[in-house]
Amino acid sequence: PFIPGDIILSVNNHPISSFEELEVLKDGLSKGEQVEIIFFRNSSEKKSSVVLSAYYSSVDLIAYSISGLLFFLIAIIVVLKSPQQKAAQIFHFGCISAAMTITMTLGSYTALPFNIGYLTRFFFYLTYCLTPVIFIHFTLIFPKQKVTKTPFLLKIIYVFTFILSALLTIAFIQGVESDSADLIKRYVWLYENV
């Protein structure tokens, strides 16, 4: 029912003003679910009911799975080859975190029971925020350990990533659990700007 140039105005009476807001709403819906969409076409508003199809193709699922698996295997190999080296351990955690971020990108918090789905979303945000910090930590100690202890500033950054992950999770849950377009906009702003 859609053609290029259509502008989606609302989904199930939730106003949409950006692709990101549409994505948040889509994450709360399931394949096969029927939704009502109001859209703008040729200077007029139109309404249509559509049945949702899968967002990711089989090729997407395979590519994400292989990428995540490769990071996981690299993490295992590195720590097995140099289990006593701090740089290897940090690199291992960075690769595990990257693997989790890649594989959880496809996840739907509604596919699992309520609390498990939100817990999964928290771990996605945690690894999403933590991966770059881990690799910064790695650069401080590789190729040879330049720093014997974790610098205070780096510890603060680690703590900040946990706090940021919790804030993103709370904002996400508030946005998807309410009927408030403002809370969804707040979550999208936080995700894109912090």
mmCIF file of C-alpha atoms in Angstrom:
data_model
loop_
_atom_site.group_PDB
_atom_site.id
_atom_site.type_symbol
_atom_site.label_atom_id
_atom_site.label_comp_id
_atom_site.label_asym_id
_atom_site.label_seq_id
_atom_site.Cartn_x
_atom_site.Cartn_y
_atom_site.Cartn_z
ATOM 1 C CA PRO A 1 0.000 0.000 0.000
ATOM 2 C CA PHE A 2 3.005 2.354 0.249
ATOM 3 C CA ILE A 3 4.916 4.066 -2.511
ATOM 4 C CA PRO A 4 8.092 6.179 -2.451
ATOM 5 C CA GLY A 5 7.332 9.629 -1.082
ATOM 6 C CA ASP A 6 4.683 8.493 1.422
ATOM 7 C CA ILE A 7 5.238 9.970 4.876
ATOM 8 C CA ILE A 8 4.123 7.914 7.869
ATOM 9 C CA LEU A 9 2.317 10.124 10.372
ATOM 10 C CA SER A 10 1.236 7.541 12.970
ATOM 11 C CA VAL A 11 1.230 3.836 13.781
ATOM 12 C CA ASN A 12 -1.614 2.555 15.964
ATOM 13 C CA ASN A 13 -2.392 6.175 16.924
ATOM 14 C CA HIS A 14 1.211 6.858 18.008
ATOM 15 C CA PRO A 15 2.462 9.968 16.193
ATOM 16 C CA ILE A 16 5.704 9.448 14.273
ATOM 17 C CA SER A 17 8.105 12.275 13.476
ATOM 18 C CA SER A 18 11.301 10.335 12.750
ATOM 19 C CA PHE A 19 12.509 6.969 11.516
ATOM 20 C CA GLU A 20 13.971 6.263 14.952
ATOM 21 C CA GLU A 21 10.579 6.707 16.631
ATOM 22 C CA LEU A 22 9.079 4.327 14.064
ATOM 23 C CA GLU A 23 11.827 1.833 14.852
ATOM 24 C CA VAL A 24 11.106 1.993 18.605
ATOM 25 C CA LEU A 25 7.417 1.333 17.963
ATOM 26 C CA LYS A 26 8.261 -1.453 15.515
ATOM 27 C CA ASP A 27 10.443 -3.131 18.139
ATOM 28 C CA GLY A 28 7.357 -3.529 20.325
ATOM 29 C CA LEU A 29 5.364 -5.234 17.588
ATOM 30 C CA SER A 30 5.569 -8.757 16.236
ATOM 31 C CA LYS A 31 5.706 -10.280 12.781
ATOM 32 C CA GLY A 32 2.161 -11.053 11.641
ATOM 33 C CA GLU A 33 0.602 -8.333 13.814
ATOM 34 C CA GLN A 34 -1.871 -5.994 12.113
ATOM 35 C CA VAL A 35 -1.313 -2.258 12.600
ATOM 36 C CA GLU A 36 -3.153 0.847 11.520
ATOM 37 C CA ILE A 37 -1.001 3.390 9.735
ATOM 38 C CA ILE A 38 -1.902 6.948 8.849
ATOM 39 C CA PHE A 39 0.299 8.394 6.145
ATOM 40 C CA PHE A 40 0.558 11.406 3.884
ATOM 41 C CA ARG A 41 0.411 10.929 0.098
ATOM 42 C CA ASN A 42 -0.147 13.457 -2.662
ATOM 43 C CA SER A 43 -1.264 16.285 -0.351
ATOM 44 C CA SER A 44 -3.749 14.161 1.605
ATOM 45 C CA GLU A 45 -3.890 11.896 4.640
ATOM 46 C CA LYS A 46 -4.647 8.250 4.059
ATOM 47 C CA LYS A 47 -5.249 5.334 6.398
ATOM 48 C CA SER A 48 -4.300 1.709 5.886
ATOM 49 C CA SER A 49 -4.127 -1.495 7.902
ATOM 50 C CA VAL A 50 -1.082 -3.620 7.228
ATOM 51 C CA VAL A 51 0.244 -6.926 8.500
ATOM 52 C CA LEU A 52 3.870 -6.708 9.620
ATOM 53 C CA SER A 53 6.453 -8.881 7.936
ATOM 54 C CA ALA A 54 9.942 -9.795 9.100
ATOM 55 C CA TYR A 55 12.290 -6.812 9.184
ATOM 56 C CA TYR A 56 15.493 -8.811 8.792
ATOM 57 C CA SER A 57 15.986 -11.269 5.952
ATOM 58 C CA SER A 58 17.592 -14.690 6.315
ATOM 59 C CA VAL A 59 20.755 -13.244 4.760
ATOM 60 C CA ASP A 60 20.819 -10.519 7.446
ATOM 61 C CA LEU A 61 20.419 -13.100 10.202
ATOM 62 C CA ILE A 62 23.211 -15.244 8.787
ATOM 63 C CA ALA A 63 25.565 -12.277 8.311
ATOM 64 C CA TYR A 64 25.005 -10.969 11.850
ATOM 65 C CA SER A 65 25.355 -14.465 13.316
ATOM 66 C CA ILE A 66 28.603 -15.166 11.460
ATOM 67 C CA SER A 67 30.041 -11.766 12.419
ATOM 68 C CA GLY A 68 29.168 -12.275 16.078
ATOM 69 C CA LEU A 69 30.549 -15.814 16.004
ATOM 70 C CA LEU A 70 33.840 -14.606 14.469
ATOM 71 C CA PHE A 71 34.335 -12.045 17.258
ATOM 72 C CA PHE A 72 33.501 -14.711 19.825
ATOM 73 C CA LEU A 73 35.994 -17.179 18.301
ATOM 74 C CA ILE A 74 38.719 -14.520 18.152
ATOM 75 C CA ALA A 75 38.059 -13.771 21.830
ATOM 76 C CA ILE A 76 38.437 -17.442 22.758
ATOM 77 C CA ILE A 77 41.594 -17.935 20.680
ATOM 78 C CA VAL A 78 43.293 -14.822 22.096
ATOM 79 C CA VAL A 79 42.643 -15.720 25.718
ATOM 80 C CA LEU A 80 43.675 -19.360 25.167
ATOM 81 C CA LYS A 81 46.961 -18.323 23.547
ATOM 82 C CA SER A 82 47.882 -15.746 26.210
ATOM 83 C CA PRO A 83 45.789 -16.353 29.328
ATOM 84 C CA GLN A 84 48.195 -14.544 31.674
ATOM 85 C CA GLN A 85 48.590 -11.342 29.644
ATOM 86 C CA LYS A 86 46.365 -8.486 30.727
ATOM 87 C CA ALA A 87 46.195 -7.120 27.152
ATOM 88 C CA ALA A 88 44.891 -10.494 25.929
ATOM 89 C CA GLN A 89 42.255 -10.531 28.672
ATOM 90 C CA ILE A 90 41.093 -6.996 27.862
ATOM 91 C CA PHE A 91 41.031 -7.769 24.118
ATOM 92 C CA HIS A 92 39.064 -10.946 24.916
ATOM 93 C CA PHE A 93 36.415 -8.931 26.790
ATOM 94 C CA GLY A 94 36.302 -6.375 23.964
ATOM 95 C CA CYS A 95 35.661 -9.092 21.387
ATOM 96 C CA ILE A 96 32.999 -10.751 23.568
ATOM 97 C CA SER A 97 31.317 -7.373 24.043
ATOM 98 C CA ALA A 98 31.432 -6.697 20.280
ATOM 99 C CA ALA A 99 29.998 -10.173 19.568
ATOM 100 C CA MET A 100 27.139 -9.544 21.980
ATOM 101 C CA THR A 101 26.398 -6.127 20.480
ATOM 102 C CA ILE A 102 26.340 -7.546 16.951
ATOM 103 C CA THR A 103 24.120 -10.520 17.767
ATOM 104 C CA MET A 104 21.736 -8.586 20.017
ATOM 105 C CA THR A 105 21.209 -5.857 17.414
ATOM 106 C CA LEU A 106 18.602 -8.103 15.802
ATOM 107 C CA GLY A 107 16.858 -8.860 19.083
ATOM 108 C CA SER A 108 13.303 -8.012 19.911
ATOM 109 C CA TYR A 109 12.508 -7.353 23.530
ATOM 110 C CA THR A 110 8.972 -8.680 22.937
ATOM 111 C CA ALA A 111 10.174 -12.106 21.766
ATOM 112 C CA LEU A 112 11.008 -13.067 25.349
ATOM 113 C CA PRO A 113 8.936 -12.866 28.523
ATOM 114 C CA PHE A 114 8.634 -9.284 29.827
ATOM 115 C CA ASN A 115 11.539 -9.031 32.270
ATOM 116 C CA ILE A 116 13.932 -11.174 30.244
ATOM 117 C CA GLY A 117 13.300 -9.062 27.144
ATOM 118 C CA TYR A 118 14.102 -5.848 29.005
ATOM 119 C CA LEU A 119 17.132 -7.445 30.638
ATOM 120 C CA THR A 120 18.342 -8.409 27.153
ATOM 121 C CA ARG A 121 17.840 -4.815 26.054
ATOM 122 C CA PHE A 122 19.935 -3.635 29.046
ATOM 123 C CA PHE A 123 22.772 -5.975 28.034
ATOM 124 C CA PHE A 124 22.563 -4.652 24.470
ATOM 125 C CA TYR A 125 22.968 -1.076 25.741
ATOM 126 C CA LEU A 126 25.713 -2.161 28.122
ATOM 127 C CA THR A 127 27.786 -3.833 25.413
ATOM 128 C CA TYR A 128 26.997 -1.028 22.958
ATOM 129 C CA CYS A 129 28.450 1.526 25.409
ATOM 130 C CA LEU A 130 31.157 -0.689 26.881
ATOM 131 C CA THR A 131 32.833 -2.021 23.708
ATOM 132 C CA PRO A 132 34.618 1.221 22.767
ATOM 133 C CA VAL A 133 35.734 1.757 26.371
ATOM 134 C CA ILE A 134 37.219 -1.739 26.515
ATOM 135 C CA PHE A 135 39.157 -1.158 23.300
ATOM 136 C CA ILE A 136 40.443 2.191 24.617
ATOM 137 C CA HIS A 137 41.583 0.324 27.715
ATOM 138 C CA PHE A 138 43.274 -2.225 25.448
ATOM 139 C CA THR A 139 45.190 0.492 23.573
ATOM 140 C CA LEU A 140 46.632 1.729 26.875
ATOM 141 C CA ILE A 141 48.272 -1.611 27.609
ATOM 142 C CA PHE A 142 49.183 -2.998 24.179
ATOM 143 C CA PRO A 143 51.675 -3.974 22.689
ATOM 144 C CA LYS A 144 53.401 -4.005 26.043
ATOM 145 C CA GLN A 145 51.810 -3.071 29.276
ATOM 146 C CA LYS A 146 52.423 0.655 29.665
ATOM 147 C CA VAL A 147 50.128 1.107 32.618
ATOM 148 C CA THR A 148 50.252 -1.267 35.567
ATOM 149 C CA LYS A 149 46.956 -0.201 37.130
ATOM 150 C CA THR A 150 43.735 0.933 35.517
ATOM 151 C CA PRO A 151 43.874 4.767 35.500
ATOM 152 C CA PHE A 152 41.318 6.560 37.668
ATOM 153 C CA LEU A 153 39.777 8.343 34.649
ATOM 154 C CA LEU A 154 39.263 5.012 32.886
ATOM 155 C CA LYS A 155 37.525 3.635 35.986
ATOM 156 C CA ILE A 156 35.196 6.660 35.921
ATOM 157 C CA ILE A 157 34.444 6.003 32.249
ATOM 158 C CA TYR A 158 33.608 2.355 33.029
ATOM 159 C CA VAL A 159 31.222 3.447 35.791
ATOM 160 C CA PHE A 160 29.693 6.047 33.457
ATOM 161 C CA THR A 161 28.998 3.360 30.820
ATOM 162 C CA PHE A 162 27.076 1.282 33.365
ATOM 163 C CA ILE A 163 25.054 4.330 34.439
ATOM 164 C CA LEU A 164 24.402 5.298 30.805
ATOM 165 C CA SER A 165 23.271 1.741 30.019
ATOM 166 C CA ALA A 166 20.836 1.837 32.934
ATOM 167 C CA LEU A 167 19.497 5.263 31.868
ATOM 168 C CA LEU A 168 19.014 4.087 28.273
ATOM 169 C CA THR A 169 17.183 0.992 29.500
ATOM 170 C CA ILE A 170 14.910 3.023 31.791
ATOM 171 C CA ALA A 171 14.153 5.570 29.047
ATOM 172 C CA PHE A 172 13.449 2.742 26.594
ATOM 173 C CA ILE A 173 11.065 0.948 28.973
ATOM 174 C CA GLN A 174 9.267 4.208 29.814
ATOM 175 C CA GLY A 175 8.906 4.985 26.110
ATOM 176 C CA VAL A 176 7.559 1.619 25.017
ATOM 177 C CA GLU A 177 5.372 1.016 28.065
ATOM 178 C CA SER A 178 3.573 4.355 27.842
ATOM 179 C CA ASP A 179 1.305 5.806 25.229
ATOM 180 C CA SER A 180 3.362 8.987 25.319
ATOM 181 C CA ALA A 181 5.016 10.154 22.124
ATOM 182 C CA ASP A 182 7.087 12.526 24.285
ATOM 183 C CA LEU A 183 8.676 9.639 26.218
ATOM 184 C CA ILE A 184 9.553 7.873 22.962
ATOM 185 C CA LYS A 185 11.068 11.116 21.636
ATOM 186 C CA ARG A 186 13.055 11.474 24.886
ATOM 187 C CA TYR A 187 14.419 7.930 24.548
ATOM 188 C CA VAL A 188 15.360 8.503 20.883
ATOM 189 C CA TRP A 189 17.100 11.771 21.776
ATOM 190 C CA LEU A 190 19.034 10.105 24.614
ATOM 191 C CA TYR A 191 20.056 7.153 22.411
ATOM 192 C CA GLU A 192 21.239 9.391 19.572
ATOM 193 C CA ASN A 193 22.913 12.161 21.569
ATOM 194 C CA VAL A 194 24.519 10.699 24.655
#
